[in-house]
PDB file of C-alpha atoms in Angstrom:
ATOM      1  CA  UNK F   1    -120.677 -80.876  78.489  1.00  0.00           C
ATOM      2  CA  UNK F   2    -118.917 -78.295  76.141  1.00  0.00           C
ATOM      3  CA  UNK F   3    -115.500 -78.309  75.634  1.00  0.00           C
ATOM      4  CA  UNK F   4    -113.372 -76.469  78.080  1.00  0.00           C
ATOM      5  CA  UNK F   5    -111.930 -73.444  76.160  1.00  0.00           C
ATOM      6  CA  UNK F   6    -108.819 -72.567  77.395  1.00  0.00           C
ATOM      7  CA  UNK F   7    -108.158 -69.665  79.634  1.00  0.00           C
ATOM      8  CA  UNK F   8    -107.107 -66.808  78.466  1.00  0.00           C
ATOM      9  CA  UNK F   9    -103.535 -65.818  80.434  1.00  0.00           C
ATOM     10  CA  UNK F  10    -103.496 -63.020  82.594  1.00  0.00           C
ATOM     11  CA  UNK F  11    -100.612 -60.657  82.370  1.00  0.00           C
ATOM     12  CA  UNK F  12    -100.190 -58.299  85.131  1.00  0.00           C
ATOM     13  CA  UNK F  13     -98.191 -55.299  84.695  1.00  0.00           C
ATOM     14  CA  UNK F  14     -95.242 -55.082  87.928  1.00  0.00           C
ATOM     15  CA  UNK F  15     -95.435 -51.252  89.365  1.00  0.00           C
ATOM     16  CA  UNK F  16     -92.207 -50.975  89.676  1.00  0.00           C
ATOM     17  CA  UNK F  17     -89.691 -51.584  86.458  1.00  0.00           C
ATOM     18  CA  UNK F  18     -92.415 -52.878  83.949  1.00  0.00           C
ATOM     19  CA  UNK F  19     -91.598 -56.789  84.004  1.00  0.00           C
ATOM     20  CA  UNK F  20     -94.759 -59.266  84.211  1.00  0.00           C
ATOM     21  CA  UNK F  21     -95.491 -61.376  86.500  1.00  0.00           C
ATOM     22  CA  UNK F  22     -94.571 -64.929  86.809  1.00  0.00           C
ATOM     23  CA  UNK F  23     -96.302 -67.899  87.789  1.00  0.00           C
ATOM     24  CA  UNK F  24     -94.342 -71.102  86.925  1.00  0.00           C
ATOM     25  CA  UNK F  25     -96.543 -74.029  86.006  1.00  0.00           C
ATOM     26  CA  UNK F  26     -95.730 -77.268  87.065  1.00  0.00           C
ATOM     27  CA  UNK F  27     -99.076 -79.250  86.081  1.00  0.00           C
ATOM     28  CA  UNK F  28     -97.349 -81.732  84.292  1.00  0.00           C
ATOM     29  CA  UNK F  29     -94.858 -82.447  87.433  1.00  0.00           C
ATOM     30  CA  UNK F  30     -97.815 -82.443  90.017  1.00  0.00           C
ATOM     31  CA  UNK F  31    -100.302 -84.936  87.695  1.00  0.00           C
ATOM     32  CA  UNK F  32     -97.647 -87.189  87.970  1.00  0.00           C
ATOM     33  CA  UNK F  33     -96.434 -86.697  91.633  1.00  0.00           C
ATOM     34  CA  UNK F  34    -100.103 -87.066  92.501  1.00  0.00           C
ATOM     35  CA  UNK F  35    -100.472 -90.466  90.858  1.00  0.00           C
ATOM     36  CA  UNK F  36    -102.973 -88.996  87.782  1.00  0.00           C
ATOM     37  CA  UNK F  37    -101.145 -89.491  85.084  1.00  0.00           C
ATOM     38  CA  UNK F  38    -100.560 -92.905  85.823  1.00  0.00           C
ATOM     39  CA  UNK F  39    -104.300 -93.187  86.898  1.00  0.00           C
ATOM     40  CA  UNK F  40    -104.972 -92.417  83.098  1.00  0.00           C
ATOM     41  CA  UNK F  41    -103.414 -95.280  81.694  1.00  0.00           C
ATOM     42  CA  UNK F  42    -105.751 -97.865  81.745  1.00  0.00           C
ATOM     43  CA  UNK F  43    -109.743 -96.221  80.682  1.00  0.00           C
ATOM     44  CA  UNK F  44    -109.516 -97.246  76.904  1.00  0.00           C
ATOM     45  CA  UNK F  45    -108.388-100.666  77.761  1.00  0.00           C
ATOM     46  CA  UNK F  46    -110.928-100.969  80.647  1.00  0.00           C
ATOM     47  CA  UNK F  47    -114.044 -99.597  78.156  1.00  0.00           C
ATOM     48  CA  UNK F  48    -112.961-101.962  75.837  1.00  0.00           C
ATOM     49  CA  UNK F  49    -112.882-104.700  77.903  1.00  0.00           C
ATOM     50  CA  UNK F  50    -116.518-104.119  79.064  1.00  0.00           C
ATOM     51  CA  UNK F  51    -118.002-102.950  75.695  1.00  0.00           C
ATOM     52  CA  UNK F  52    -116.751-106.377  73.945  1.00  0.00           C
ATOM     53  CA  UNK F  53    -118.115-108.147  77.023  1.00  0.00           C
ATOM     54  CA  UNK F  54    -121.562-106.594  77.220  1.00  0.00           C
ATOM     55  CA  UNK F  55    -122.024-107.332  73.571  1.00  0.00           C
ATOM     56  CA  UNK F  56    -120.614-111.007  73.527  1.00  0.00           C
ATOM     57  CA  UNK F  57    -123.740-110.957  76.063  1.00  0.00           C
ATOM     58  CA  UNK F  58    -125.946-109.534  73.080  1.00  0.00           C
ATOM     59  CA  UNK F  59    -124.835-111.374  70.690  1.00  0.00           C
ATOM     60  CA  UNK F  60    -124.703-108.308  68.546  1.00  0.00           C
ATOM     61  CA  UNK F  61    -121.887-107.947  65.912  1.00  0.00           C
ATOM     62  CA  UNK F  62    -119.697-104.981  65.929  1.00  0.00           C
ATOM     63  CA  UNK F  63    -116.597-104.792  63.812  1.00  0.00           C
ATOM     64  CA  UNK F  64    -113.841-105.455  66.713  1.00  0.00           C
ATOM     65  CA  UNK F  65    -111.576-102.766  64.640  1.00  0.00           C
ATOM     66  CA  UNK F  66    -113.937-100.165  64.679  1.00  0.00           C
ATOM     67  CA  UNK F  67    -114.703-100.561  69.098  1.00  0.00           C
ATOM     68  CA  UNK F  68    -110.586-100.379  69.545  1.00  0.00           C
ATOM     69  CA  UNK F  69    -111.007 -97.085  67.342  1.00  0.00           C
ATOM     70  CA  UNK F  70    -113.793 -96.022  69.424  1.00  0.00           C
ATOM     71  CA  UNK F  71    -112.355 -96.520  72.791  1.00  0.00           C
ATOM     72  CA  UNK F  72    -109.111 -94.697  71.812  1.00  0.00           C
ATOM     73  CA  UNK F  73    -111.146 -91.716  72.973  1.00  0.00           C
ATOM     74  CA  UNK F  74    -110.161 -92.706  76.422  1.00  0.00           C
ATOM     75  CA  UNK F  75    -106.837 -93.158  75.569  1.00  0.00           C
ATOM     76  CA  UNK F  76    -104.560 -91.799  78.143  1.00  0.00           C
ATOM     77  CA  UNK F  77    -103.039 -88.763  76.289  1.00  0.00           C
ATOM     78  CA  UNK F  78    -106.398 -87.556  75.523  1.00  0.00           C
ATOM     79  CA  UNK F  79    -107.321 -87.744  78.790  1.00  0.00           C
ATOM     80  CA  UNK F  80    -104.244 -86.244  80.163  1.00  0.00           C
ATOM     81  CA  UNK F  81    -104.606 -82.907  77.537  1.00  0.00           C
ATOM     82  CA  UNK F  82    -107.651 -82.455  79.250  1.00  0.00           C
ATOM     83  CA  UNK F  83    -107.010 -82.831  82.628  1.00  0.00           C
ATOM     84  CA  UNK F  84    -104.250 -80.698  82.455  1.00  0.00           C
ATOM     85  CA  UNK F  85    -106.166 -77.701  80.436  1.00  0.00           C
ATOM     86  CA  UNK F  86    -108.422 -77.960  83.725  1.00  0.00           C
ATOM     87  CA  UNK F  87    -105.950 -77.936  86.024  1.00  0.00           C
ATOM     88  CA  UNK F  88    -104.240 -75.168  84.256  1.00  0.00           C
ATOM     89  CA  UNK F  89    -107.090 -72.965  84.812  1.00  0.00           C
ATOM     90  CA  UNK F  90    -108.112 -73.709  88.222  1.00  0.00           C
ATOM     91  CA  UNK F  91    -105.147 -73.650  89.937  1.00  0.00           C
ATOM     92  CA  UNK F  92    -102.347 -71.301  90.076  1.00  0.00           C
ATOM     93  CA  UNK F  93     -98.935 -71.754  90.068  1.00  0.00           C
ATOM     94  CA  UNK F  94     -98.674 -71.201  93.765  1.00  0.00           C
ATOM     95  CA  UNK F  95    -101.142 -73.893  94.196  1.00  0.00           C
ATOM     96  CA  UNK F  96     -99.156 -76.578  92.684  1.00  0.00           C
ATOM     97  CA  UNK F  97     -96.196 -75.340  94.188  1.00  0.00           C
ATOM     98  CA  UNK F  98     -97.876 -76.106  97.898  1.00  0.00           C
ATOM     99  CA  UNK F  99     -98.706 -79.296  96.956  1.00  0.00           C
ATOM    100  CA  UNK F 100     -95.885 -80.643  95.354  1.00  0.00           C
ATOM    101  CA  UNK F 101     -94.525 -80.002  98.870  1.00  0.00           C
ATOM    102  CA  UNK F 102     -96.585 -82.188 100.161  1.00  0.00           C
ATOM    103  CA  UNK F 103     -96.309 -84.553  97.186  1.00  0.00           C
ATOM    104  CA  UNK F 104     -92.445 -84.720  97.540  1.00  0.00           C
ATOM    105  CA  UNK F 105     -92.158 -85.437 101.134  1.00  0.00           C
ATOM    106  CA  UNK F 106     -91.786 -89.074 102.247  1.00  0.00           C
ATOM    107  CA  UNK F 107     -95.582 -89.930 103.159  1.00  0.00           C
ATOM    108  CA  UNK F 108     -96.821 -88.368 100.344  1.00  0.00           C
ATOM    109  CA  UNK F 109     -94.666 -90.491  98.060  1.00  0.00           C
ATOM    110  CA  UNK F 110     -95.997 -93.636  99.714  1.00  0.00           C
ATOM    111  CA  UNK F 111     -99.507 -92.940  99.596  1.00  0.00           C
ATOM    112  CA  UNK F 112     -99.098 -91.993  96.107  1.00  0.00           C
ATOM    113  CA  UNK F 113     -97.314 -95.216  95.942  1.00  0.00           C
ATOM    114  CA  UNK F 114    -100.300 -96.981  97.292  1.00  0.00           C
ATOM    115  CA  UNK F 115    -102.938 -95.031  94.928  1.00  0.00           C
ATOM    116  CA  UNK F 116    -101.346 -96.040  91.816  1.00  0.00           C
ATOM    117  CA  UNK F 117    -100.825-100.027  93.018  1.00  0.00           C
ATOM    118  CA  UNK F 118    -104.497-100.383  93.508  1.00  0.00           C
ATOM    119  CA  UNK F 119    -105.371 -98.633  90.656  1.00  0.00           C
ATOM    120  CA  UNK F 120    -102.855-100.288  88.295  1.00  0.00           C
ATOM    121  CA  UNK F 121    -104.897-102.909  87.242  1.00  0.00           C
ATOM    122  CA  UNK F 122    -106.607-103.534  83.770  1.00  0.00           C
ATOM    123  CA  UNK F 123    -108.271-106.990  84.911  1.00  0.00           C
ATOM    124  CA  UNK F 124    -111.840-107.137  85.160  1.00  0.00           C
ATOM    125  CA  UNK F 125    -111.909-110.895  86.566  1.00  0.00           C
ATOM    126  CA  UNK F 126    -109.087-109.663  89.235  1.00  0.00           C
ATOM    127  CA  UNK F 127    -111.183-105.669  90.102  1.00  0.00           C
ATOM    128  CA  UNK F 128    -114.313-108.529  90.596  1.00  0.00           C
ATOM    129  CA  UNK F 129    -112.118-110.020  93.214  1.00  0.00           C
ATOM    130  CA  UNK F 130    -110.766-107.239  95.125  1.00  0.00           C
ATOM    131  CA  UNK F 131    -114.386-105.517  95.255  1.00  0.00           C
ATOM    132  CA  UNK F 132    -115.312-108.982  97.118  1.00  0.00           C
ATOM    133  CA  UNK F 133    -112.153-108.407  99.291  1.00  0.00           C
ATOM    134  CA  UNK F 134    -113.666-104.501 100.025  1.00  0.00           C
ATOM    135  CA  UNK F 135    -116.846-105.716 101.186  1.00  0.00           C
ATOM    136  CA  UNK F 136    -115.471-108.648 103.422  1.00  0.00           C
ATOM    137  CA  UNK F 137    -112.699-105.991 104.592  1.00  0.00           C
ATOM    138  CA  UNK F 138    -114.646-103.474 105.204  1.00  0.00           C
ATOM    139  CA  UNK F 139    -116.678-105.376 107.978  1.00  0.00           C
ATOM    140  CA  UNK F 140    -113.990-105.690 109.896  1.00  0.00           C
ATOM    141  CA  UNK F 141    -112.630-102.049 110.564  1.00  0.00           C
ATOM    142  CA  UNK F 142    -112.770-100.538 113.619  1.00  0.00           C
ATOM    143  CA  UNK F 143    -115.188 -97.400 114.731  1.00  0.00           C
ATOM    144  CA  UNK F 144    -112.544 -95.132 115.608  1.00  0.00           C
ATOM    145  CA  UNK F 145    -110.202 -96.242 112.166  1.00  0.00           C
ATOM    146  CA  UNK F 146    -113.399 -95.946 109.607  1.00  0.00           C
ATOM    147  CA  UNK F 147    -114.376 -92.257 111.436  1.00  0.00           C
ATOM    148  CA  UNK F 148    -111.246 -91.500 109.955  1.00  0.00           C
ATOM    149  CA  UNK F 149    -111.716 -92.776 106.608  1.00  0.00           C
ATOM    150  CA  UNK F 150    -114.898 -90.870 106.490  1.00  0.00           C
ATOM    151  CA  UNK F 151    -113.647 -87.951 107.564  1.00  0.00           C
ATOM    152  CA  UNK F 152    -111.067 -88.397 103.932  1.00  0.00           C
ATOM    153  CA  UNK F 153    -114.587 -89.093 102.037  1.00  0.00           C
ATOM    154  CA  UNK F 154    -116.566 -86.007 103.717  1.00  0.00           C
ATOM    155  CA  UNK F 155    -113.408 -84.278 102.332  1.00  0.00           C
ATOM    156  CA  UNK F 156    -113.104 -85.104  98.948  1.00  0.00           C
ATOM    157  CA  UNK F 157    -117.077 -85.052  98.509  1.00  0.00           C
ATOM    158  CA  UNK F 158    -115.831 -88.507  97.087  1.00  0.00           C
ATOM    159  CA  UNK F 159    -119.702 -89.829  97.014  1.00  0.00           C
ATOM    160  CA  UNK F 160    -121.274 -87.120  95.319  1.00  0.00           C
ATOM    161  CA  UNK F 161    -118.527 -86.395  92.726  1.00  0.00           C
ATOM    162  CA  UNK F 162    -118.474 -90.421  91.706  1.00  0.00           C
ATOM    163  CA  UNK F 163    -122.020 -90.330  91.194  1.00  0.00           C
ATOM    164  CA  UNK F 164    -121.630 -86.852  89.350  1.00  0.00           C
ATOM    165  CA  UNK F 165    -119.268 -88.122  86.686  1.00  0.00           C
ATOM    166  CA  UNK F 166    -121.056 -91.741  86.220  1.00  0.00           C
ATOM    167  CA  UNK F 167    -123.862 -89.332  85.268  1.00  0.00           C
ATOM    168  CA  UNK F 168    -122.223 -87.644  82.895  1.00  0.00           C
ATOM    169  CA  UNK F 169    -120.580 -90.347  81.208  1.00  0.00           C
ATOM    170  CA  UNK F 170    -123.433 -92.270  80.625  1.00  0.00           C
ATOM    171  CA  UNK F 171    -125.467 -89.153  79.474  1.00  0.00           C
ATOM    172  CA  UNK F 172    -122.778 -88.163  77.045  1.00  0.00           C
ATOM    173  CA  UNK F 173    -122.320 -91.133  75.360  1.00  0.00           C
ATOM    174  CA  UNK F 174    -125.768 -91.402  74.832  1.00  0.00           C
ATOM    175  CA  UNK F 175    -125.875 -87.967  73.539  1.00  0.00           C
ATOM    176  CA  UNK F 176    -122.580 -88.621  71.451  1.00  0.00           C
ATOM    177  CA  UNK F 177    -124.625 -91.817  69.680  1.00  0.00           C
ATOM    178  CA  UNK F 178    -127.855 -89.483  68.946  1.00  0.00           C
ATOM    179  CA  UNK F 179    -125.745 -86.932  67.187  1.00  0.00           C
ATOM    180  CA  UNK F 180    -123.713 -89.592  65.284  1.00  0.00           C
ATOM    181  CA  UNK F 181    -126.874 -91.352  63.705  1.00  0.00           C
ATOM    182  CA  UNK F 182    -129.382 -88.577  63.582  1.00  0.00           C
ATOM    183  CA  UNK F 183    -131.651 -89.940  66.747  1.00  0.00           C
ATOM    184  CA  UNK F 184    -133.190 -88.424  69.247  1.00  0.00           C
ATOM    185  CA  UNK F 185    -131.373 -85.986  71.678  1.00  0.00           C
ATOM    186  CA  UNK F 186    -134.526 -86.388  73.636  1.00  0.00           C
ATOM    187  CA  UNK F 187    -133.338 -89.545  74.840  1.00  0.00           C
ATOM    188  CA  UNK F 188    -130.065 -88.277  76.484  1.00  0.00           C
ATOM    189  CA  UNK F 189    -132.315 -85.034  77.925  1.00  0.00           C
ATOM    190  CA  UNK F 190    -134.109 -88.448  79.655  1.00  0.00           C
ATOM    191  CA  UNK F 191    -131.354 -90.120  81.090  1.00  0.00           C
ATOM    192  CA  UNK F 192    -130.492 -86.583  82.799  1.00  0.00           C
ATOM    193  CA  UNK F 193    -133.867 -86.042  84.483  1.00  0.00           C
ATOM    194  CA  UNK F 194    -133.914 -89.366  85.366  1.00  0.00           C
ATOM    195  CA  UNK F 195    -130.110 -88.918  86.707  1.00  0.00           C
ATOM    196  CA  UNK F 196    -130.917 -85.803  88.725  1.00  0.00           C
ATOM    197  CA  UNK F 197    -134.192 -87.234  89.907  1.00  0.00           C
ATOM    198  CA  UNK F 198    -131.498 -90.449  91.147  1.00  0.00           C
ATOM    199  CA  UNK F 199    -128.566 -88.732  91.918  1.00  0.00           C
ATOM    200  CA  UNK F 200    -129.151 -88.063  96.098  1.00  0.00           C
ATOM    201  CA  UNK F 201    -129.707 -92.124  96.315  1.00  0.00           C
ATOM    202  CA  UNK F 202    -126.593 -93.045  94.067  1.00  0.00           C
ATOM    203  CA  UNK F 203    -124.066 -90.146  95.772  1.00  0.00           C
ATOM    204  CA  UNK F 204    -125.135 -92.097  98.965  1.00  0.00           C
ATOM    205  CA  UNK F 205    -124.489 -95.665  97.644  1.00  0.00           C
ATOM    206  CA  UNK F 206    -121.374 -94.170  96.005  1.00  0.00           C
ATOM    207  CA  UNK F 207    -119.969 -92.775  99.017  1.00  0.00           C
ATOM    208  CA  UNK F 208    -120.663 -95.731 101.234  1.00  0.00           C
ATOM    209  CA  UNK F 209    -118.685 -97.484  98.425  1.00  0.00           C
ATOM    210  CA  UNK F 210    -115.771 -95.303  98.477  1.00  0.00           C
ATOM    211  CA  UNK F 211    -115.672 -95.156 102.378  1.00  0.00           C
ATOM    212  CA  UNK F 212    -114.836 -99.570 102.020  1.00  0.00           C
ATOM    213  CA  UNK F 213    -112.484 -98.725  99.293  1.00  0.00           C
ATOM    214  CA  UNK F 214    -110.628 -96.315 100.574  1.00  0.00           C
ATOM    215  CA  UNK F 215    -110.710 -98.177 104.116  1.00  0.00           C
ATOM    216  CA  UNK F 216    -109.676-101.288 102.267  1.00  0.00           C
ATOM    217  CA  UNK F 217    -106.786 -99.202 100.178  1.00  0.00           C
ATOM    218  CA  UNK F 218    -105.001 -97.535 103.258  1.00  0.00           C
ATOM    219  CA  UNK F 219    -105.262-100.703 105.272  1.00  0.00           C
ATOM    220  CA  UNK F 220    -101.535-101.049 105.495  1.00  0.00           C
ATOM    221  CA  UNK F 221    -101.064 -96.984 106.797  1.00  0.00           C
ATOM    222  CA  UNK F 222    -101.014 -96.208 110.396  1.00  0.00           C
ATOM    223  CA  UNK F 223    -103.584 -94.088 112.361  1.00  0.00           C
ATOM    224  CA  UNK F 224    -101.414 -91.501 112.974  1.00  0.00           C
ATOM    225  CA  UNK F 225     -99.967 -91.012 108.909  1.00  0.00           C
ATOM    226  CA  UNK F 226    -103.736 -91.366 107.658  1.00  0.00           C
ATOM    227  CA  UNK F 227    -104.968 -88.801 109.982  1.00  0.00           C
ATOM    228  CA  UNK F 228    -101.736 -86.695 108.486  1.00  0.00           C
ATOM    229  CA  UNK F 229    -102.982 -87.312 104.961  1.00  0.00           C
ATOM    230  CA  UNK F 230    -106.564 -85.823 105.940  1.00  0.00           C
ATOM    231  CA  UNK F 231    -104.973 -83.574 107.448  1.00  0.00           C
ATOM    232  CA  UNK F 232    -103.658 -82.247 104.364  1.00  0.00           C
ATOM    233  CA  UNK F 233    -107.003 -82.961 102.192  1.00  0.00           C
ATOM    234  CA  UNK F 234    -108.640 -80.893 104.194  1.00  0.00           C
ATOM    235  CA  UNK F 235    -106.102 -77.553 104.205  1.00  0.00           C
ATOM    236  CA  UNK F 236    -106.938 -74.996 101.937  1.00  0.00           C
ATOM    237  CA  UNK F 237    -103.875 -76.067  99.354  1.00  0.00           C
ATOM    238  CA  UNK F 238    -105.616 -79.386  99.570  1.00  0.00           C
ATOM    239  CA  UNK F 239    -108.877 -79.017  99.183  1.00  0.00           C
ATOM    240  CA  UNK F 240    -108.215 -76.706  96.272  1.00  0.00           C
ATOM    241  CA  UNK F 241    -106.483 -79.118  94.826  1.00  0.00           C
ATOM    242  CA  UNK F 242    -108.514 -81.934  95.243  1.00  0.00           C
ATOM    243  CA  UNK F 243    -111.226 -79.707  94.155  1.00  0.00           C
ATOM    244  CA  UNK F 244    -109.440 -79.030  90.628  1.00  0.00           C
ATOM    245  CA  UNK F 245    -108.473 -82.556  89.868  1.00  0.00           C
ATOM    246  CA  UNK F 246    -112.113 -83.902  90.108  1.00  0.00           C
ATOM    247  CA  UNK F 247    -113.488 -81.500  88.152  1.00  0.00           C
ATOM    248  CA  UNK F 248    -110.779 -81.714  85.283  1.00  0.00           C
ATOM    249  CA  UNK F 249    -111.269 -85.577  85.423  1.00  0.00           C
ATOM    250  CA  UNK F 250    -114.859 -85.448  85.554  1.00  0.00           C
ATOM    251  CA  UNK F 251    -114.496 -82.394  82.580  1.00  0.00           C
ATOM    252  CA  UNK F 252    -111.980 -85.195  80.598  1.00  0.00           C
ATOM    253  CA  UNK F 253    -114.309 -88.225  80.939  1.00  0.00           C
ATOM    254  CA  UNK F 254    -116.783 -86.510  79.991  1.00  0.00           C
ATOM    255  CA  UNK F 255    -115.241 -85.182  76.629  1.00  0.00           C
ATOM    256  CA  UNK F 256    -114.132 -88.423  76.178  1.00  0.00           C
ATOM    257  CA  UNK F 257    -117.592 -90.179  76.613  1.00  0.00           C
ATOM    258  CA  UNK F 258    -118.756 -87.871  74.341  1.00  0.00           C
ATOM    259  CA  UNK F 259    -116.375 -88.681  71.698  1.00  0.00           C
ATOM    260  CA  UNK F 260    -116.852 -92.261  72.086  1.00  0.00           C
ATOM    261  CA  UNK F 261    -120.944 -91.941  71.910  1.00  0.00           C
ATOM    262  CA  UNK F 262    -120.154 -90.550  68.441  1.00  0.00           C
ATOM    263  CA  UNK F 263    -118.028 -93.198  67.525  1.00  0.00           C
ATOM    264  CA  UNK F 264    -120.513 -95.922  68.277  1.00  0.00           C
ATOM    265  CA  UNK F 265    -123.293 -94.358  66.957  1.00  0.00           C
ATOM    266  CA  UNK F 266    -121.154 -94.788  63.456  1.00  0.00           C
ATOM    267  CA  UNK F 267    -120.621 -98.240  64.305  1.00  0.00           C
ATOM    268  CA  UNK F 268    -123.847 -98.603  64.636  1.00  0.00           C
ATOM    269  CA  UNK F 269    -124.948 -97.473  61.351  1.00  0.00           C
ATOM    270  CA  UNK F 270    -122.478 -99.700  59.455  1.00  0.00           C
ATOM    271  CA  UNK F 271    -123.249-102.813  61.584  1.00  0.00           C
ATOM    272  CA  UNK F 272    -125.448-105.631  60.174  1.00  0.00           C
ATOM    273  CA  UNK F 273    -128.698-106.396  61.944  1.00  0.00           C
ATOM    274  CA  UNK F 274    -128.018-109.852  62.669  1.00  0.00           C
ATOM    275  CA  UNK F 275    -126.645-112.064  65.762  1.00  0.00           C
ATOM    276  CA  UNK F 276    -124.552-114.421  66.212  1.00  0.00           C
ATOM    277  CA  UNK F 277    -126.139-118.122  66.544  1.00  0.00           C
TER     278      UNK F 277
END
């Protein structure tokens, strides 16, 4: 994907007395008041983690020094300039504004509260255990309490925009390796046919997926302050928003995955072409 360029600012001329317009941006305010700053933290570590184990699987060597370097393009201030170049552009001032309203008030401080808990967690041994603890949870919910929670995943097209921006990761880094040592781009044209040719079946796993995790994440919130909550996802100021936020995190992943393609394709020129015994 091509780098977002940023938007070029507006200026509207007031009829009456010649001052401009003014639209007060709060994006930094609402990424954290939303819980996505804080959901940035933890990508590099979390690549890392799963590079160095697929290749301890391999038995390939890769100088350790040079995959820290690599996933640094995940690192959370990267991420964060481009979320918030996104979320510049697609939202207004106005926007934010609504939502921090929401954002501020008591419910939507413990929700947020509850976001960043479960996401707060760089462990790969203890995500393995609370994706067992989804599926055994989810079995257990009743009708009229996971309508609900689907109604939250219709909302946030939650399915279709987790399979979107696995897709693009994957495809970018791939791409990001070809440029870096001169192969193929053919390959990474591949992996999107065979994405788009995939992507109905894995936005359906994806969303049945998110439907347990979300059902599993809320577990501890009442009927009647979830229903609030989609209630709010699915007003214009929150749908809008909601809308924004995926596509600047799907927009910085993807940058990032990009970035880090390169970087491994360098790796993988300097790395010896032997295995461990």
């Amino acid at each position: 994907m091509i780098r977002i360029f940023l938007a070029l600012l507006a200026l509207t001329l007031l009829p009456s007395g010649g001052a401009f317009a003014q639209d007060t941006r709060r994006t930094d305010e609402l990424m954290k008041k939303s819980g996505l700053w804080k959901q940035l933290e933890h990508y590099d570590t979390l690549i890392l983690s799963g590079l160095e184990t697929e290749l301890g699987k391999s038995g390939v060597l890769v100088d350790r020094n040079g995959l820290k370097k690599a996933a640094t393009s995940f690192s959370a201030d990267n991420l964060r300039r481009d979320v918030r170049l996104v979320l510049d552009k697609e939202m207004t001032g106005a926007d934010e504004a609504e939502v921090l309203i929401w954002l501020s008030s008591d419910i939507g401080k413990r929700l947020t509260g509850i976001e960043e808990k479960f996401g707060d967690n760089a462990d790969s041994a203890a995500t393995q255990r609370q994706q067992q603890a989804i599926a055994e949870f989810v079995k257990k919910v009743p009708e009229s309490r996971l309508a609900l929670v689907k109604r939250m995943t219709s909302a946030l097209d939650a399915g279709n925009a987790t399979a979107k921006a696995m897709g693009n990761m994957t495809i970018a880094i791939a791409y990001g390796a070809a440029m870096a040592t001169g192969g193929e781009a053919e390959i990474a044209a591949k992996l999107r046919r065979e994405f788009d040719a995939e992507r109905p079946q894995m936005a359906l796993m994806m969303e049945r997926l998110m439907i347990a995790t979300y059902a599993y994440m809320y577990r501890g919130v009442s009927d009647a302050d979830l229903g609030r909550y989609v209630d709010f996802i699915e007003s214009p100021a929150g749908l809008r928003y909601h809308d924004a936020s995926s596509a600047a995190l799907e927009q910085a992943l993807t940058l990032a995955s990009l970035k880090f393609g390169q970087e491994l394709g360098e790796l993988a020129k300097k790395a010896p072409n032997t295995k461990r015994t």
